[in-house]
Amino acid sequence: GSCFYEWPDNNLFFSEAAEGSSNNKYLEIYNATDGDVDMSGYSLSSCSNGCDDGASWDYPDNVTFDAGSIVATGDVFVVCHGSADEFILAECDATFTYLSNGDDVFALTQVGSGTVLDIIGVIGDDPGSGWEVAGVSNGTKDHTIVRKSSVTEGAGYDWATSAGTNADDSQWEVYDQNTWDY
């Protein structure tokens, strides 16, 4: 179902996500592969406030990227709200209005196959306000989460391992809302 012959492994993954005040929301995708990646082979699939049926995407391939949207090796591709702060917009590569309010699940998926490279949240019931990250209750709500530099690949569907239970076993660091330093 795809024109791509070789997909990068899970070396393309979320490196940062922010659920900031107002429309200051974004998802950052890091390219840890050894070559440039055309983002048109990938998408963001999502569910709002949990998934309607608890088992599948409410919005598969919800965000797609134009052909030629290249992210260089070692660089990031940022999807942000179109009304975000100018600081965020200056780094933004694509806009999408319906980014998370903390309790929406987003995954980096392959167009066509639907393979999940990385995920923030869990396909299933509404978690309430947000998901726990590194032992922080509602860590995806009103926070910025940044992947630790030791992480070199996405977690596929495995949010539990990615989120961890404390600061030591989590792949993420949790920062206050509107922290955009990383």
PDB file of C-alpha atoms in Angstrom, residues 58-122:
ATOM      1  CA  ASP A  58     -10.781   8.049  15.623  1.00  0.00           C
ATOM      2  CA  TYR A  59      -8.707   9.837  12.983  1.00  0.00           C
ATOM      3  CA  PRO A  60      -6.213   7.614  11.134  1.00  0.00           C
ATOM      4  CA  ASP A  61      -3.736   9.628   9.041  1.00  0.00           C
ATOM      5  CA  ASN A  62      -5.269  12.763  10.568  1.00  0.00           C
ATOM      6  CA  VAL A  63      -2.255  14.902   9.680  1.00  0.00           C
ATOM      7  CA  THR A  64      -0.357  14.189   6.478  1.00  0.00           C
ATOM      8  CA  PHE A  65       2.660  15.985   5.107  1.00  0.00           C
ATOM      9  CA  ASP A  66       3.341  17.376   1.645  1.00  0.00           C
ATOM     10  CA  ALA A  67       5.741  15.566  -0.676  1.00  0.00           C
ATOM     11  CA  GLY A  68       9.167  17.077  -0.288  1.00  0.00           C
ATOM     12  CA  SER A  69       8.695  17.859   3.410  1.00  0.00           C
ATOM     13  CA  ILE A  70      12.192  16.721   4.296  1.00  0.00           C
ATOM     14  CA  VAL A  71      13.642  16.375   7.774  1.00  0.00           C
ATOM     15  CA  ALA A  72      17.422  16.046   7.712  1.00  0.00           C
ATOM     16  CA  THR A  73      19.259  13.482   9.779  1.00  0.00           C
ATOM     17  CA  GLY A  74      19.673  14.799  13.317  1.00  0.00           C
ATOM     18  CA  ASP A  75      17.043  17.491  12.778  1.00  0.00           C
ATOM     19  CA  VAL A  76      13.427  17.913  13.869  1.00  0.00           C
ATOM     20  CA  PHE A  77      10.099  18.421  12.139  1.00  0.00           C
ATOM     21  CA  VAL A  78       7.629  20.477  14.191  1.00  0.00           C
ATOM     22  CA  VAL A  79       3.848  20.404  13.884  1.00  0.00           C
ATOM     23  CA  CYS A  80       2.251  23.300  15.741  1.00  0.00           C
ATOM     24  CA  HIS A  81      -1.032  25.098  16.163  1.00  0.00           C
ATOM     25  CA  GLY A  82      -1.312  27.901  13.593  1.00  0.00           C
ATOM     26  CA  SER A  83      -2.078  30.458  16.321  1.00  0.00           C
ATOM     27  CA  ALA A  84       0.833  29.499  18.574  1.00  0.00           C
ATOM     28  CA  ASP A  85       3.306  32.010  19.961  1.00  0.00           C
ATOM     29  CA  GLU A  86       5.695  33.510  17.386  1.00  0.00           C
ATOM     30  CA  PHE A  87       8.579  31.692  19.118  1.00  0.00           C
ATOM     31  CA  ILE A  88       6.924  28.334  18.310  1.00  0.00           C
ATOM     32  CA  LEU A  89       5.794  29.376  14.821  1.00  0.00           C
ATOM     33  CA  ALA A  90       9.390  30.265  13.929  1.00  0.00           C
ATOM     34  CA  GLU A  91      10.282  26.555  14.364  1.00  0.00           C
ATOM     35  CA  CYS A  92       7.072  25.156  12.879  1.00  0.00           C
ATOM     36  CA  ASP A  93       7.186  23.043   9.686  1.00  0.00           C
ATOM     37  CA  ALA A  94       3.454  22.236   9.470  1.00  0.00           C
ATOM     38  CA  THR A  95       0.349  23.475  11.257  1.00  0.00           C
ATOM     39  CA  PHE A  96      -2.613  21.581  12.668  1.00  0.00           C
ATOM     40  CA  THR A  97      -5.404  23.138  14.683  1.00  0.00           C
ATOM     41  CA  TYR A  98      -6.547  20.149  16.736  1.00  0.00           C
ATOM     42  CA  LEU A  99      -3.490  19.324  18.822  1.00  0.00           C
ATOM     43  CA  SER A 100      -3.914  17.712  22.219  1.00  0.00           C
ATOM     44  CA  ASN A 101      -5.516  19.162  25.292  1.00  0.00           C
ATOM     45  CA  GLY A 102      -3.565  16.601  27.294  1.00  0.00           C
ATOM     46  CA  ASP A 103      -5.938  13.659  26.941  1.00  0.00           C
ATOM     47  CA  ASP A 104      -5.727  13.093  23.177  1.00  0.00           C
ATOM     48  CA  VAL A 105      -3.531  10.283  21.884  1.00  0.00           C
ATOM     49  CA  PHE A 106      -1.223  11.026  18.943  1.00  0.00           C
ATOM     50  CA  ALA A 107       0.963   8.575  17.062  1.00  0.00           C
ATOM     51  CA  LEU A 108       3.553   8.924  14.350  1.00  0.00           C
ATOM     52  CA  THR A 109       2.327   6.435  11.744  1.00  0.00           C
ATOM     53  CA  GLN A 110       3.300   5.249   8.288  1.00  0.00           C
ATOM     54  CA  VAL A 111       0.865   6.281   5.588  1.00  0.00           C
ATOM     55  CA  GLY A 112      -0.653   3.219   3.975  1.00  0.00           C
ATOM     56  CA  SER A 113       0.447   0.549   6.439  1.00  0.00           C
ATOM     57  CA  GLY A 114      -0.652   2.363   9.608  1.00  0.00           C
ATOM     58  CA  THR A 115       2.436   1.065  11.412  1.00  0.00           C
ATOM     59  CA  VAL A 116       3.002   3.032  14.622  1.00  0.00           C
ATOM     60  CA  LEU A 117       6.570   4.283  15.059  1.00  0.00           C
ATOM     61  CA  ASP A 118       5.883   6.202  18.262  1.00  0.00           C
ATOM     62  CA  ILE A 119       2.947   7.231  20.424  1.00  0.00           C
ATOM     63  CA  ILE A 120       1.980   9.710  23.113  1.00  0.00           C
ATOM     64  CA  GLY A 121      -0.901   8.286  25.125  1.00  0.00           C
ATOM     65  CA  VAL A 122      -2.868   5.061  24.827  1.00  0.00           C
TER      66      VAL A 122
END
